[in-house]
Structure formats: structure tokens, C-alpha cells
Short mmCIF file of C-alpha atoms in Angstrom, two decimals:
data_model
loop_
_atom_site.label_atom_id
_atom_site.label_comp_id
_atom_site.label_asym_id
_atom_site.label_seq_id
_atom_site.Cartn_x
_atom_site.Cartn_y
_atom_site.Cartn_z
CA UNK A 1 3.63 -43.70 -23.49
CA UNK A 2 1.29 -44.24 -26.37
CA UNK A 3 3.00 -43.56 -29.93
CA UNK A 4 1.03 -40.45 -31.19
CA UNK A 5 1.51 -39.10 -27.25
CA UNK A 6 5.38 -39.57 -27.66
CA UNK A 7 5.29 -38.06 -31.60
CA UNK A 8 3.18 -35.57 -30.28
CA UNK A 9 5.26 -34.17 -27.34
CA UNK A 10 8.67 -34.81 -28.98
CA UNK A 11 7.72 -32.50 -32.31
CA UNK A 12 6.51 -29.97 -29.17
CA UNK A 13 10.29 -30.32 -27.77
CA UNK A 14 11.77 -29.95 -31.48
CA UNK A 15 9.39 -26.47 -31.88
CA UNK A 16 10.20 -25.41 -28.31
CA UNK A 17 13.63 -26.02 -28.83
CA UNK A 18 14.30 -24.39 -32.03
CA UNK A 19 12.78 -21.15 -30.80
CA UNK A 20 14.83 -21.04 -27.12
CA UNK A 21 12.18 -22.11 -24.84
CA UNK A 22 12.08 -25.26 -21.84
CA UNK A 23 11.66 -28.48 -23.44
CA UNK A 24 10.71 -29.80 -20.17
CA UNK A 25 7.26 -29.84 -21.22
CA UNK A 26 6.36 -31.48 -17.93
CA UNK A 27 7.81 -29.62 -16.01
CA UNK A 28 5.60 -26.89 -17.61
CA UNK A 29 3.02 -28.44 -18.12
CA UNK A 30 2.96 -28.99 -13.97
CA UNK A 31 3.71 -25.66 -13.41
CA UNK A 32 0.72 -24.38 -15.27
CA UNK A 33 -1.52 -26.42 -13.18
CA UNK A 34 -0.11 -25.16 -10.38
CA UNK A 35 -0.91 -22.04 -11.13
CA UNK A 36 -4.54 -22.35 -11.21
CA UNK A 37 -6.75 -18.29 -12.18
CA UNK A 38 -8.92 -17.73 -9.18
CA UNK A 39 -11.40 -15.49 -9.29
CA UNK A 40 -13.26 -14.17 -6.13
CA UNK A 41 -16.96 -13.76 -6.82
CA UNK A 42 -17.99 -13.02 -3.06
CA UNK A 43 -16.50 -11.51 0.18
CA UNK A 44 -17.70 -10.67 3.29
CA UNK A 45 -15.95 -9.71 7.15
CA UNK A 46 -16.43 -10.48 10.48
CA UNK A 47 -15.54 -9.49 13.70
CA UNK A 48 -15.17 -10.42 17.87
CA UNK A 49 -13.92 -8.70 20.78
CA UNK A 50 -11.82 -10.89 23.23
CA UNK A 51 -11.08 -8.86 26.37
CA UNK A 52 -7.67 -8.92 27.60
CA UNK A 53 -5.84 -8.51 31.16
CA UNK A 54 -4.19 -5.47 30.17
CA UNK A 55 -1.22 -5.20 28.40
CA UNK A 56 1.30 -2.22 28.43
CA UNK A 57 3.45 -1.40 25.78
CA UNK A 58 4.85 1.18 23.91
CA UNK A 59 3.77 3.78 26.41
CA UNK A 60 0.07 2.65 25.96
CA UNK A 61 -2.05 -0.33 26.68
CA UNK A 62 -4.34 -2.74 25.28
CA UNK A 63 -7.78 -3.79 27.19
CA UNK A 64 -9.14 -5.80 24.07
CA UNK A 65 -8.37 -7.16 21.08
CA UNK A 66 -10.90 -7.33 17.93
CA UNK A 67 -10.68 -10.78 15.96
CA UNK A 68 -11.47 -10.06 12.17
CA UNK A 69 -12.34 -12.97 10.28
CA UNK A 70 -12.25 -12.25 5.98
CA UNK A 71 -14.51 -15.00 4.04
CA UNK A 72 -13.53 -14.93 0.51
CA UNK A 73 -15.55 -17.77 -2.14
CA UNK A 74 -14.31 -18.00 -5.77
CA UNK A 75 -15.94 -18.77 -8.69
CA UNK A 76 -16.43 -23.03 -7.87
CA UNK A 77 -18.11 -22.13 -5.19
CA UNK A 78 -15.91 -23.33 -2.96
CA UNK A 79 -15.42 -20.60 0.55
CA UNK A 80 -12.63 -20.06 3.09
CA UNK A 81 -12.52 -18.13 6.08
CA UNK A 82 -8.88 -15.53 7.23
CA UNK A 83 -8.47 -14.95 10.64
CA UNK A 84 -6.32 -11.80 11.56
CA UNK A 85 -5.71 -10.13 14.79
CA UNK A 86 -6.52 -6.18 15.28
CA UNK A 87 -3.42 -4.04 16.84
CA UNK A 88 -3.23 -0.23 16.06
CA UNK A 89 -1.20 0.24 19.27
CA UNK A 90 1.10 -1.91 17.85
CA UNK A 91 0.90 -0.90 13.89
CA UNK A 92 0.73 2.81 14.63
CA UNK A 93 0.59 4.26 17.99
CA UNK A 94 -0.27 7.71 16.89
CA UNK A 95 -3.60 6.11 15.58
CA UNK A 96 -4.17 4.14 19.19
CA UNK A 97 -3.89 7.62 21.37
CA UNK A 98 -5.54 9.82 18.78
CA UNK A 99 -8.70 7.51 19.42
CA UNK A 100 -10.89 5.11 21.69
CA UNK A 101 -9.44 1.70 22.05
CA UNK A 102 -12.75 1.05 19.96
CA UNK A 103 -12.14 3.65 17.72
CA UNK A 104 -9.07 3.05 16.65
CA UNK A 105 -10.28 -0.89 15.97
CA UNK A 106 -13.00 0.66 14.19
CA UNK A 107 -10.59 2.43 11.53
CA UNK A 108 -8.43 -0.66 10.82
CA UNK A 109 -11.46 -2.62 10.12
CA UNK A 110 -12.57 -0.11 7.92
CA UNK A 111 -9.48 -0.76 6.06
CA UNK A 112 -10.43 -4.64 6.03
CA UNK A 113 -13.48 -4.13 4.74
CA UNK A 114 -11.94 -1.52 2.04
CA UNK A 115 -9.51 -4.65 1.04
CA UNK A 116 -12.54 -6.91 0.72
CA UNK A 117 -13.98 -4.70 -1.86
CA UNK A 118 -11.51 -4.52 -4.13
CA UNK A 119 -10.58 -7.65 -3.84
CA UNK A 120 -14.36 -8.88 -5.22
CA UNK A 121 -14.73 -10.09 -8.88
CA UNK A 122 -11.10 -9.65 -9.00
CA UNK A 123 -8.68 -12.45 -10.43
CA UNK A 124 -5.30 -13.69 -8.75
CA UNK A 125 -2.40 -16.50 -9.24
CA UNK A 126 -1.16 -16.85 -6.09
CA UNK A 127 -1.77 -14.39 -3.05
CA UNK A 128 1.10 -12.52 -2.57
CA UNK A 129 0.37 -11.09 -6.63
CA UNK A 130 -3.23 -10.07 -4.74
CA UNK A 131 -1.50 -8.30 -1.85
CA UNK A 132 1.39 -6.56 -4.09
CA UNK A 133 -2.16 -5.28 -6.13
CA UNK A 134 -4.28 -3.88 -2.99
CA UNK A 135 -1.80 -2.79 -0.27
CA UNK A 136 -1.23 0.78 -2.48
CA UNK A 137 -4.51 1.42 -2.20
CA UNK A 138 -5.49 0.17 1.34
CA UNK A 139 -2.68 1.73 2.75
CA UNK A 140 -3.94 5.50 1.10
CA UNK A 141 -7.53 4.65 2.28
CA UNK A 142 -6.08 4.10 5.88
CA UNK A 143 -4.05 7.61 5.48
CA UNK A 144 -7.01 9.42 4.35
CA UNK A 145 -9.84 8.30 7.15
CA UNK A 146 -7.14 8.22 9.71
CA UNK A 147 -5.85 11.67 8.81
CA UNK A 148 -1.82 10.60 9.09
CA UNK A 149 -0.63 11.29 5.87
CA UNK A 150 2.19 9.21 6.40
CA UNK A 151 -0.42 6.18 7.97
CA UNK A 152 3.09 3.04 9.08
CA UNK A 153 2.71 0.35 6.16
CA UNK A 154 2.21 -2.02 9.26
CA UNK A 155 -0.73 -0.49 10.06
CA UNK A 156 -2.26 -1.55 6.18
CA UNK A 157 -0.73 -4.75 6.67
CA UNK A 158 -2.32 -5.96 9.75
CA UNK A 159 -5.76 -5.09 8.36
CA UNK A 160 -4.88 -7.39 5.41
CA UNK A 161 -3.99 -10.06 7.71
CA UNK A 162 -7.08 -12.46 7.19
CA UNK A 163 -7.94 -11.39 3.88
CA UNK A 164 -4.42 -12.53 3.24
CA UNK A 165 -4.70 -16.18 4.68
CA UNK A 166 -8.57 -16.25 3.16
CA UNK A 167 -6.76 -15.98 0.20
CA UNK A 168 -4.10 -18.78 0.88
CA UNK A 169 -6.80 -20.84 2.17
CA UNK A 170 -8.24 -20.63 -1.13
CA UNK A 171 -5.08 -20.92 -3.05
CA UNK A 172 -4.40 -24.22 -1.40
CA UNK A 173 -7.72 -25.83 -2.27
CA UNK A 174 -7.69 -24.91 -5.78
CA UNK A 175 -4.49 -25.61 -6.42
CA UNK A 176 -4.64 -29.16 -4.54
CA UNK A 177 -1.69 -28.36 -2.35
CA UNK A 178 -2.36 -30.46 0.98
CA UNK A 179 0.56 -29.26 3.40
CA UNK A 180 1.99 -25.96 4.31
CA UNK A 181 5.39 -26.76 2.41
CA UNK A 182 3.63 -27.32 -0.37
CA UNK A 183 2.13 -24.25 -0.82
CA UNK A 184 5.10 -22.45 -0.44
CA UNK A 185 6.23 -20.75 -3.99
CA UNK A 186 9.04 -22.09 -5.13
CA UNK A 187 10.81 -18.49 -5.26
CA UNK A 188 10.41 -18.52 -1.01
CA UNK A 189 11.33 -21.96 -0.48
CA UNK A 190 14.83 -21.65 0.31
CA UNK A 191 14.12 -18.83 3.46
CA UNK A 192 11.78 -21.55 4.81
CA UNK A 193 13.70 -24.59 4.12
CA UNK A 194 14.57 -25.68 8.02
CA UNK A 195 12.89 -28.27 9.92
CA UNK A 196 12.94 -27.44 13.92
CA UNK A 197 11.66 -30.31 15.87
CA UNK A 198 11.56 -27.83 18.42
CA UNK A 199 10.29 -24.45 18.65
CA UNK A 200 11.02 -22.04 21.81
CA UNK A 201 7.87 -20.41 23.54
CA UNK A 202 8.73 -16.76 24.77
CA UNK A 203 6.55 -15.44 26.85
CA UNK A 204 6.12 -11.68 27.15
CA UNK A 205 6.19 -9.29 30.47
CA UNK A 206 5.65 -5.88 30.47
CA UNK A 207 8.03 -3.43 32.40
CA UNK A 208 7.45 -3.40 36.18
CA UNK A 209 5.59 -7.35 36.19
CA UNK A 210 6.04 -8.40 39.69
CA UNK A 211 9.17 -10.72 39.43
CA UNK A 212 7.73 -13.48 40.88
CA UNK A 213 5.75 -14.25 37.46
CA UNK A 214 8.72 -13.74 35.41
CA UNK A 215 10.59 -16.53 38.31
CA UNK A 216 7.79 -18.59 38.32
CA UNK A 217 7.66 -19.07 34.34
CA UNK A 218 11.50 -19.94 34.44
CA UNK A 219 11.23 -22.67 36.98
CA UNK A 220 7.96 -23.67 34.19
CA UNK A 221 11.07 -23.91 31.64
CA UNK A 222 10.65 -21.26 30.07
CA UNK A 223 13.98 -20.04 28.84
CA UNK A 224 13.85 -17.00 26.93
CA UNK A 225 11.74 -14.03 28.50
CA UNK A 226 10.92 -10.83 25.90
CA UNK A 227 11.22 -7.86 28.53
CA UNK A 228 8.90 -5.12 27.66
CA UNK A 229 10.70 -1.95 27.85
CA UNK A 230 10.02 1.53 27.44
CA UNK A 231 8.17 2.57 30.34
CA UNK A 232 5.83 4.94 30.34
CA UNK A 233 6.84 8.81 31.70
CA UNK A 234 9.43 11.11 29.93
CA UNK A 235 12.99 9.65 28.84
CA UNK A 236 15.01 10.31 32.20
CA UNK A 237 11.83 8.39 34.41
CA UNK A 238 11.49 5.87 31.64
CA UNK A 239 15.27 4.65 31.27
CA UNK A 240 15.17 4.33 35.31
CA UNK A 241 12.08 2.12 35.06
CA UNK A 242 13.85 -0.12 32.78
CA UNK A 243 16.95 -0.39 34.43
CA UNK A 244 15.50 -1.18 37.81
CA UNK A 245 13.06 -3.61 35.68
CA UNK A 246 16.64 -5.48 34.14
CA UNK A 247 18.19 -5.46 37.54
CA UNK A 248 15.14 -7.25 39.27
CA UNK A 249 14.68 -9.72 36.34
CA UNK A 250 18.51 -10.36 36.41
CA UNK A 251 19.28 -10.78 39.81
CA UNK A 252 16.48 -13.00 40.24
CA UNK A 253 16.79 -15.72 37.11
CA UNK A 254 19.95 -14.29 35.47
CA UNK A 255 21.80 -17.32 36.90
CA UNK A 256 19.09 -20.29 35.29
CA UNK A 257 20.56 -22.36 33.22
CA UNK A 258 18.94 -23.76 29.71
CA UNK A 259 20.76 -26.53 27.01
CA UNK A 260 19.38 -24.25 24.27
CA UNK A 261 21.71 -21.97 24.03
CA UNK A 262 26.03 -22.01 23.66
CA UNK A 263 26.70 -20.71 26.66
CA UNK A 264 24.41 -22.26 28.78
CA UNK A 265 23.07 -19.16 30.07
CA UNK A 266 19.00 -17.92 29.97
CA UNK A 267 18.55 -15.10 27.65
CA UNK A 268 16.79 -11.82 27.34
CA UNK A 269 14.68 -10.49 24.54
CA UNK A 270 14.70 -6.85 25.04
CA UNK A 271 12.05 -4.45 23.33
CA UNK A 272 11.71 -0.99 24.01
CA UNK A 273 8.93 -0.46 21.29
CA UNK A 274 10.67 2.49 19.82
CA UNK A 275 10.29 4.44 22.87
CA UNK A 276 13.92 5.17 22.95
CA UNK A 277 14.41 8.60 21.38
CA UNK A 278 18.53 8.62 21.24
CA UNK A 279 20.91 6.40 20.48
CA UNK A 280 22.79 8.20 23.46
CA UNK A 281 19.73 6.61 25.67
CA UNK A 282 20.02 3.32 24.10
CA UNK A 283 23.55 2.93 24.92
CA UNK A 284 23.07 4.00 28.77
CA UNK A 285 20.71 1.27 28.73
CA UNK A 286 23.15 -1.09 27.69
CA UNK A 287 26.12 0.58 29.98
CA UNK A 288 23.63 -0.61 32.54
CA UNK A 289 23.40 -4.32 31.32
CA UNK A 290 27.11 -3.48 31.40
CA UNK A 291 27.35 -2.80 35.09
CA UNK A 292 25.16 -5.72 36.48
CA UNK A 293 26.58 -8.16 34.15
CA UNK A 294 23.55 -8.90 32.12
CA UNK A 295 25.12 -7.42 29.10
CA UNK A 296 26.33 -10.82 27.54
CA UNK A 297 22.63 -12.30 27.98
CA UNK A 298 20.79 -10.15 26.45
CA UNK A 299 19.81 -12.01 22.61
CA UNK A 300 18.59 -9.20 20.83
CA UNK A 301 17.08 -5.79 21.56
CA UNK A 302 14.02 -5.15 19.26
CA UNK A 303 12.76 -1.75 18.46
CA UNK A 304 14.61 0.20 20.21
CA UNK A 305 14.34 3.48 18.51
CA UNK A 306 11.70 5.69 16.38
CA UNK A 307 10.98 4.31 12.83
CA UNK A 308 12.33 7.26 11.80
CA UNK A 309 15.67 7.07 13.24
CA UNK A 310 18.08 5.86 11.13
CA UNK A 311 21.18 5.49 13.04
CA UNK A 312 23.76 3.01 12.38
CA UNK A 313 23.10 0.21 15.34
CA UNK A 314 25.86 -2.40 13.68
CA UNK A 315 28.56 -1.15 16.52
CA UNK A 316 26.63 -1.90 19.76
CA UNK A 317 28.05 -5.39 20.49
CA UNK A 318 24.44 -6.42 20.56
CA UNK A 319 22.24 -7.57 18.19
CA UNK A 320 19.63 -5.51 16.99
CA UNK A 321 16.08 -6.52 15.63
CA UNK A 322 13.52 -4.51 13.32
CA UNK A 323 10.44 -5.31 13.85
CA UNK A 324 7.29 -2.43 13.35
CA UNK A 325 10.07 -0.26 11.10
CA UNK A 326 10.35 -3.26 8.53
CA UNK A 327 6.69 -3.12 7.40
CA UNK A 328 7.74 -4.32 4.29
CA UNK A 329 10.08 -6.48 2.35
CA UNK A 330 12.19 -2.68 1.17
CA UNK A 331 12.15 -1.53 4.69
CA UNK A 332 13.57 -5.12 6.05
CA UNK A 333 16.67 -4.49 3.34
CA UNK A 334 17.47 -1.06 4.27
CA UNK A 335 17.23 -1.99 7.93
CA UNK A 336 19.84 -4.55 7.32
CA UNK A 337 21.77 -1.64 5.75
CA UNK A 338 21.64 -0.02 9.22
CA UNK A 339 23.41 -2.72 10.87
CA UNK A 340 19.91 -4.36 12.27
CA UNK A 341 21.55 -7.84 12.96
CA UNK A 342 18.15 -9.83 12.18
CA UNK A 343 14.57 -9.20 11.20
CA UNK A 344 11.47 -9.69 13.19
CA UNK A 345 8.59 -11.88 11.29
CA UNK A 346 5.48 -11.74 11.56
CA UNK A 347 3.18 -13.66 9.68
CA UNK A 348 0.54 -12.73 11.83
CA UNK A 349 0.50 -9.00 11.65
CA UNK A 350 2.03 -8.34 8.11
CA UNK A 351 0.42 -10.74 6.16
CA UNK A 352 1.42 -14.07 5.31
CA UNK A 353 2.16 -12.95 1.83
CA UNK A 354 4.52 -10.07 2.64
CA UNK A 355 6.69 -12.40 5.71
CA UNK A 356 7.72 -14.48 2.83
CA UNK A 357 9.42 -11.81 0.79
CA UNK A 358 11.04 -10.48 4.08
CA UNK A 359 12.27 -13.82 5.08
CA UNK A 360 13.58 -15.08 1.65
CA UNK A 361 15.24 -11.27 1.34
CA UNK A 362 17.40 -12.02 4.73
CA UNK A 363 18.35 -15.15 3.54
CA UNK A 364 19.71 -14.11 0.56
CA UNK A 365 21.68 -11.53 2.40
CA UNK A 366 22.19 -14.22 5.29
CA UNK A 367 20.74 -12.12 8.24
CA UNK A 368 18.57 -14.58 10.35
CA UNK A 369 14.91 -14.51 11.34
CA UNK A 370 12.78 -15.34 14.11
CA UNK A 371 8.62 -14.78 14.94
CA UNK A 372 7.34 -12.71 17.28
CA UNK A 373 3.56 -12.37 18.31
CA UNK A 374 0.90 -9.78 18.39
CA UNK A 375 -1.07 -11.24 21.18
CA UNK A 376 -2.91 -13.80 18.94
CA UNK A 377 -5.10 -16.61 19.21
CA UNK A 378 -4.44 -19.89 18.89
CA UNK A 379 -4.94 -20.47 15.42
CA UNK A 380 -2.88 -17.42 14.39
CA UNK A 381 -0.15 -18.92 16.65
CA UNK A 382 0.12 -21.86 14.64
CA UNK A 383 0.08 -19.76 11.16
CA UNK A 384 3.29 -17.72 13.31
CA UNK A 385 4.76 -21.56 14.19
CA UNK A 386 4.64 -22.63 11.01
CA UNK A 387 7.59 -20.01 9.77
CA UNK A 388 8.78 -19.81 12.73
CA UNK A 389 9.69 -24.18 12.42
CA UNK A 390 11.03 -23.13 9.35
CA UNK A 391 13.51 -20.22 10.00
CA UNK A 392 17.55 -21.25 10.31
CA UNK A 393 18.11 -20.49 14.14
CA UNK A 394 19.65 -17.75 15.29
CA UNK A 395 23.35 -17.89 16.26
CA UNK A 396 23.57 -18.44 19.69
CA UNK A 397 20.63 -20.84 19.71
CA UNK A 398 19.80 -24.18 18.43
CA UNK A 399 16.49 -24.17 18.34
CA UNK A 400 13.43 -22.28 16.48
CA UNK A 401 11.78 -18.78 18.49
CA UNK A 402 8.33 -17.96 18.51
CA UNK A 403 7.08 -15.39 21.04
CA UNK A 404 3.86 -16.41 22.14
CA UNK A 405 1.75 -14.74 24.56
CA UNK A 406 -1.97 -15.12 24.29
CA UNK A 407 -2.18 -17.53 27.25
CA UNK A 408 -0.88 -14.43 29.66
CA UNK A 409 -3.47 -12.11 28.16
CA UNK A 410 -6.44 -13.16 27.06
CA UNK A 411 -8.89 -13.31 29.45
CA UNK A 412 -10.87 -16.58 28.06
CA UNK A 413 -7.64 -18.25 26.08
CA UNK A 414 -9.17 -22.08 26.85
CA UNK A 415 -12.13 -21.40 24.88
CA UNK A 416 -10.03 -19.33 21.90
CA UNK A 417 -8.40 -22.71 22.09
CA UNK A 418 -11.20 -24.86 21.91
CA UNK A 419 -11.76 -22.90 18.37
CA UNK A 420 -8.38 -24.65 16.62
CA UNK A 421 -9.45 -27.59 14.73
CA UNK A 422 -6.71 -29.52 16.10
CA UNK A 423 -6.68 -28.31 19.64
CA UNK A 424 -5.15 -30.57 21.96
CA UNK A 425 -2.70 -31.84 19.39
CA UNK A 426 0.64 -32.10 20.84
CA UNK A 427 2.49 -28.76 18.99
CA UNK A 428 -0.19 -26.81 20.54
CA UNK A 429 1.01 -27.24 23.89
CA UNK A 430 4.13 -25.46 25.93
CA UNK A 431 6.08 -28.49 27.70
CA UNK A 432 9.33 -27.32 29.23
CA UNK A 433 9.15 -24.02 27.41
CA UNK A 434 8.98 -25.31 24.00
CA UNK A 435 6.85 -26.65 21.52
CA UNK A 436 7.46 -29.78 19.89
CA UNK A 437 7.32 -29.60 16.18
CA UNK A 438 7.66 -33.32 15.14
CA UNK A 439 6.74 -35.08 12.19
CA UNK A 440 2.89 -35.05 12.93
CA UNK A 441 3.27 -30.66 12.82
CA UNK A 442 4.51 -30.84 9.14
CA UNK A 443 2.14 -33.54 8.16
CA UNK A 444 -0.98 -31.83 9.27
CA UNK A 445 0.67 -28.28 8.60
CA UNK A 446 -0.37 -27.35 12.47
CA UNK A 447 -4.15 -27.60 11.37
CA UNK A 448 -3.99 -24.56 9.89
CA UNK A 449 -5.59 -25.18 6.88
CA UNK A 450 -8.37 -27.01 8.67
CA UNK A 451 -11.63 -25.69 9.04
CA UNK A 452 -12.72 -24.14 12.17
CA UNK A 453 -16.07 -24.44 12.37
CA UNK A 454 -16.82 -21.38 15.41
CA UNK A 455 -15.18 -18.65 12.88
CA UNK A 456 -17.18 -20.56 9.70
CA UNK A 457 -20.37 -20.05 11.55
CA UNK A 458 -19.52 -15.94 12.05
CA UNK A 459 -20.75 -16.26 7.67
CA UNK A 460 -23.13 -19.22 8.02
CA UNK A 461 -26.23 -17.15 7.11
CA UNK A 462 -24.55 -16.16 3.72
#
């Protein structure tokens, strides 16, 4: 260090010092770079339909799902482009049946749009400041052209999905952060802090699937199957649905065997969508489990009541998983509070911004994670592996969970895939019923913060 450098910096530390602040001036000085103003000076919004095989859920079912794309440029002129995927069945049901499948896309992209506005000629830090500034006001723009006064959070968030990794995108590249770890704040490091070399792929069947799919995935290796519950009819016609759906699945794969989990046993990732309307019906469900001796396989039941049912679920014997009802990071902790026995992330569907707070929040109050999808594409699935790699594994496991179920859906899924930037790479392909996450995944942060060049050309003519 040059002389006048080393007077000049140590009479800083003496000043600094003498009034109570760091003397790490380094330290601060690194920090402040890292914390580059950006300021977005355009925006504009995108859209594609992708037809689906159709899936049933939550007493509904989706034919097609509309892939928004958010392009955001700041100030240097430099431009990213936010991919989200559209699910108002999902987010809010009442939305879904009070319109068109079209319609009801039509209204959440309205709320995109809305986001994009505000967001243009504003300034941010970092972009979970920008979400904590526009979600308020998205989410009473959604209430007001939707007419539900009290419009699910979820429903907000998932419109703010790519304007959300637009803006992360664009935080990266400013900010000269090169990986995925790296543009982790500091403050949400700790909930992300795992390294999975392997991830679990859980793919997703809908009540009443003829077994022989569900068999013919588990001789695939596929370990863990999410059972789509909550058939449609009224409670009585839908709890016999699912409990000749469990038998059938059980009796024909209840007795595979996987080295992922302590018992040895395949598991079963149950999720009723809320469709459950008791607890007295949710525990007849499990009486069932009870009877056929699929009780002590089933991993976790997501979802299994209304969002606005706010029994205790701690004394079931079986974990429980919030998933829609934890829109955000508040409604995660006061799930918890309920005896929810883990949280359901995703990245994906809430915003990358938002999955953060939840995750580091059930760390702190050590009450795992795990990912779950929304029926994305393949570059979305890699944004959802990427905390998903990172996520402590749930108890009986040792090994990362990502439900990921595109491939079953989507009616053209090799050319969504053709769209990654890194397609082919080896963490983008299901081997044995896992991904492998390996040294290359964290390197290249699963492409994700690559260019795709089919979504870039949606804004070339700006």
C-alpha cells in the first residue's frame, strides 16, 4: 500500500472509530459496490400459449398454460428478459371458474403488465426491496379487476414471477455477480447454504391416472410420486375417489424399494389442493392409509384444507405442508404456528424474491423446505432446482426434492427444452429418478442466468 493510501485510510479508521462506526473500511467499501442503484428506464411483456394434456387439480383443470416473459433494461443500456409461468387455477381457484381458461390468463397478465408500469423509471438495490415496493399495489389492482376483494397473495405473486427474475437478471449483471450463490444476499444465505449432489424428480399424477403410468414411472426410478388428491364431486364421492386412488397406487408399488430414504420404503406426496373441507375428512383419509398400511409412507400431505382453515394439524402423526396458504413470508410463520411440519417453495410461482424470505424464515425456526412445481418449463425448472439443491433435506430423506412435471404435460416439452441455453447439460436430465447436481450445476448456476435467445427474440423489435 502506497504511504498517503495507508495515512489516508488509517485517519478514516481513527474518525470511524471515534464516532462508533465499522473500521473495516473494506469491508464497506465492498459492500457498497455491491450494492450497485439500478434504475429501470424501459419495460415491456410478452406472452405464449403452450397447450397442455390436461391436468386436473383442485376440482378443475388446466388445458394451457400462458408463458409471460418481463424485459426490463436499466439505465446502461444493458436488457434482461423474466420468464414466469401463468396459473390462476393454482393461485386462486375462484378466479379460474369465475372465467375462461383464457380469461382468467388474461387478468393475471393484466397484473404483469400493471407491475411493469410501476416498476419503469423506478430505482432499486436489490430485487426483493422492488418486490416488497410493488406487491401492495399489484395485489389491490388484481382485487379490483378481478372483483375478489380478498384476491390470494399467490395470485399477485405469480404475476410478478418474471418481472421478479428480469429483475435478478439485471441485478446480477450490474452488480458483477457470476453464479447463483453469489447473488444470494448475505441475510438469505444461511436457508440456502446446502449443496445436494443430487436432487429427487417427483413426478405428478392426478387422482384416478391409470396405475400403470404411476408403475411404469417407478420401474423408470422414480421414487417419490405426488398423488393428486381431491377429486372432483361433493366431499362423501370425493374422499371415496381418493381412497380407492391410494389403494390402487399402494397395492401396486407400495412394496418398491429406493436407498433414498431411512426406511427403505417408496414414498407418497399427498396433495389434496385444499379440497378437504374438515379436519374430520382429513383424518378418515388418513384412517384409510391406516387400514391398508400405507400410513407410514406417506412423506407429507400438502394442502389439505381451505386457506382459511386454521386448525391445528401438529397432532396427525403426519407431516403437513403449506403450500398456496403461505403466499408470503407472514403466512409461512403463522402456518408453522399451526403445526404445518414444513413449507412448500416455490420460486417459480411466488417470486424468486419472496422464496428467499420464506426459506431463510423456516430455517431460523428449523422447519425444513422442499420445491414443488407449477407445471413449468424448463428454464423455470432450473430457477426451482437451484433452491431446491440448496434446501437441508427433509428428515426421512437424504437427498434434495423438486417436483417436476412439465415433461407429463406439456404437449411440445422437447422444443420448450430446446429453449434452455444449456439444454442437454447433464442436471437437465432425469436418470434413475433424480437429477444430478454436481459441481458443473453450481458452476454454471443451471444456465439460468444465460441468455435464451427464443424468449430474447419475443422483444427483438424494441
Amino acid at each position: 500500500m502506497k504511504r498517503r493510501e495507508f495515512i489516508n485510510k488509517t485517519s478514516a479508521a481513527t474518525v470511524l472509530s471515534s464516532i462508533g462506526l465499522p473500521v473495516n473500511i473494506g469491508a464497506s467499501i465492498k459492500a457498497s459496490k455491491m450494492q450497485t442503484k439500478i434504475t429501470i428506464k424501459n419495460t415491456s411483456s410478452n406472452f405464449e400459449r403452450e397447450s397442455l394434456t390436461p391436468y386436473r387439480f383442485g376440482g378443475g383443470s388446466v388445458t394451457q398454460l400462458w408463458q409471460s416473459a418481463a424485459w426490463l433494461q436499466s439505465n446502461s443500456g444493458v436488457s434482461k428478459v423474466g420468464l414466469g409461468t401463468q396459473s390462476p387455477l393454482w393461485s386462486d381457484g375462484r378466479v379460474a371458474r369465475a372465467h375462461s381458461e383464457n380469461g382468467a390468463n388474461a387478468l393475471m397478465f393484466a397484473l404483469s403488465e400493471r407491475a411493469l408500469q410501476l416498476v419503469k423509471g423506478s430505482s432499486f438495490m436489490d430485487p426483493i426491496q422492488l418486490l416488497d415496493e410493488i406487491l401492495p399495489e399489484v395485489h389491490e389492482y388484481g382485487k379490483k379487476i378481478t372483483g375478489e376483494s380478498d384476491l390470494r397473495k399467490t395470485f399477485a405473486l405469480n404475476s410478478l414471477v418474471a418481472v421478479d427474475n428480469a429483475a435478478w437478471l439485471l441485478y446480477a449483471h450490474e452488480n458483477n455477480l457470476k453464479t447463483f450463490d453469489a447473488m444470494i444476499p448475505e441475510a438469505y444465505r444461511p436457508g440456502l447454504s446446502y449443496k445436494h449432489e443430487k436432487v429427487a424428480s417427483i413426478p405428478s399424477f392426478p387422482v384416478g391416472t391409470a396405475i400403470e403410468k404411476i408403475k411404469t414411472a417407478a420401474d423408470e426410478g422414480y421414487f417419490i410420486m405426488k398423488l393428486k388428491m381431491g377429486a372432483k364431486g361433493t366431499q362423501k364421492e370425493m374422499l371415496a375417489k381418493d381412497m380407492e386412488f391410494l389403494s390402487n397406487v399402494h397395492k401396486n408399488i407400495g412394496h418398491y424399494e429406493t436407498p433414498h430414504t431411512r426406511d427403505g420404503k417408496i414414498p407418497y406426496y399427498v396433495d389434496p389442493n385444499g379440497r378437504y373441507e374438515s379436519k374430520e375428512t382429513l383424518l378418515r383419509f388418513l384412517d384409510h392409509a391406516k387400514k391398508i398400511g400405507a400410513f407410514d409412507q406417506i412423506a407429507v400431505i400438502e394442502e389439505p384444507l381451505a386457506i382459511s382453515d386454521e386448525s391445528y394439524v401438529g397432532d396427525l402423526g403426519v407431516t403437513i405442508a403449506a403450500d398456496e396458504s403461505a403466499h408470503a413470508v407472514e403466512d409461512a410463520v403463522a402456518r408453522m404456528e399451526q403445526g404445518y411440519g414444513t413449507i412448500v417453495v416455490k420460486a417459480i410461482a411466488k417470486t424468486l424474491s419472496m422464496t428467499m424470505k420464506i426459506v431463510q424464515a423456516c430455517h431460523e425456526r428449523k422447519v425444513p423446505c422442499f420445491s414443488a412445481d407449477l407445471t413449468v418449463n424448463p428454464i423455470l425448472v432450473d430457477w426451482n432446482k437451484s433452491i431446491a439443491a440448496r434446501l437441508a433435506p427433509l428428515p426421512m430423506m437424504d437427498i434434495g426434492l423438486l417436483e417436476t412435471n412439465g415433461h407429463q404435460f406439456y404437449n411440445d416439452w422437447d422444443r420448450l427444452v430446446s429453449y434452455h441455453p444449456r439444454a442437454g447439460a447433464e442436471w437437465t436430465q432425469t436418470k434413475n429418478g433424480v437429477y444430478k447436481t454436481g459441481q458443473s450445476f453450481y458452476d454454471e448456476s443451471g444456465g439460468i442466468l444465460l441468455p435464451s435467445q427464443h424468449y430474447n427474440d419475443l422483444f427483438k423489435e424494441i
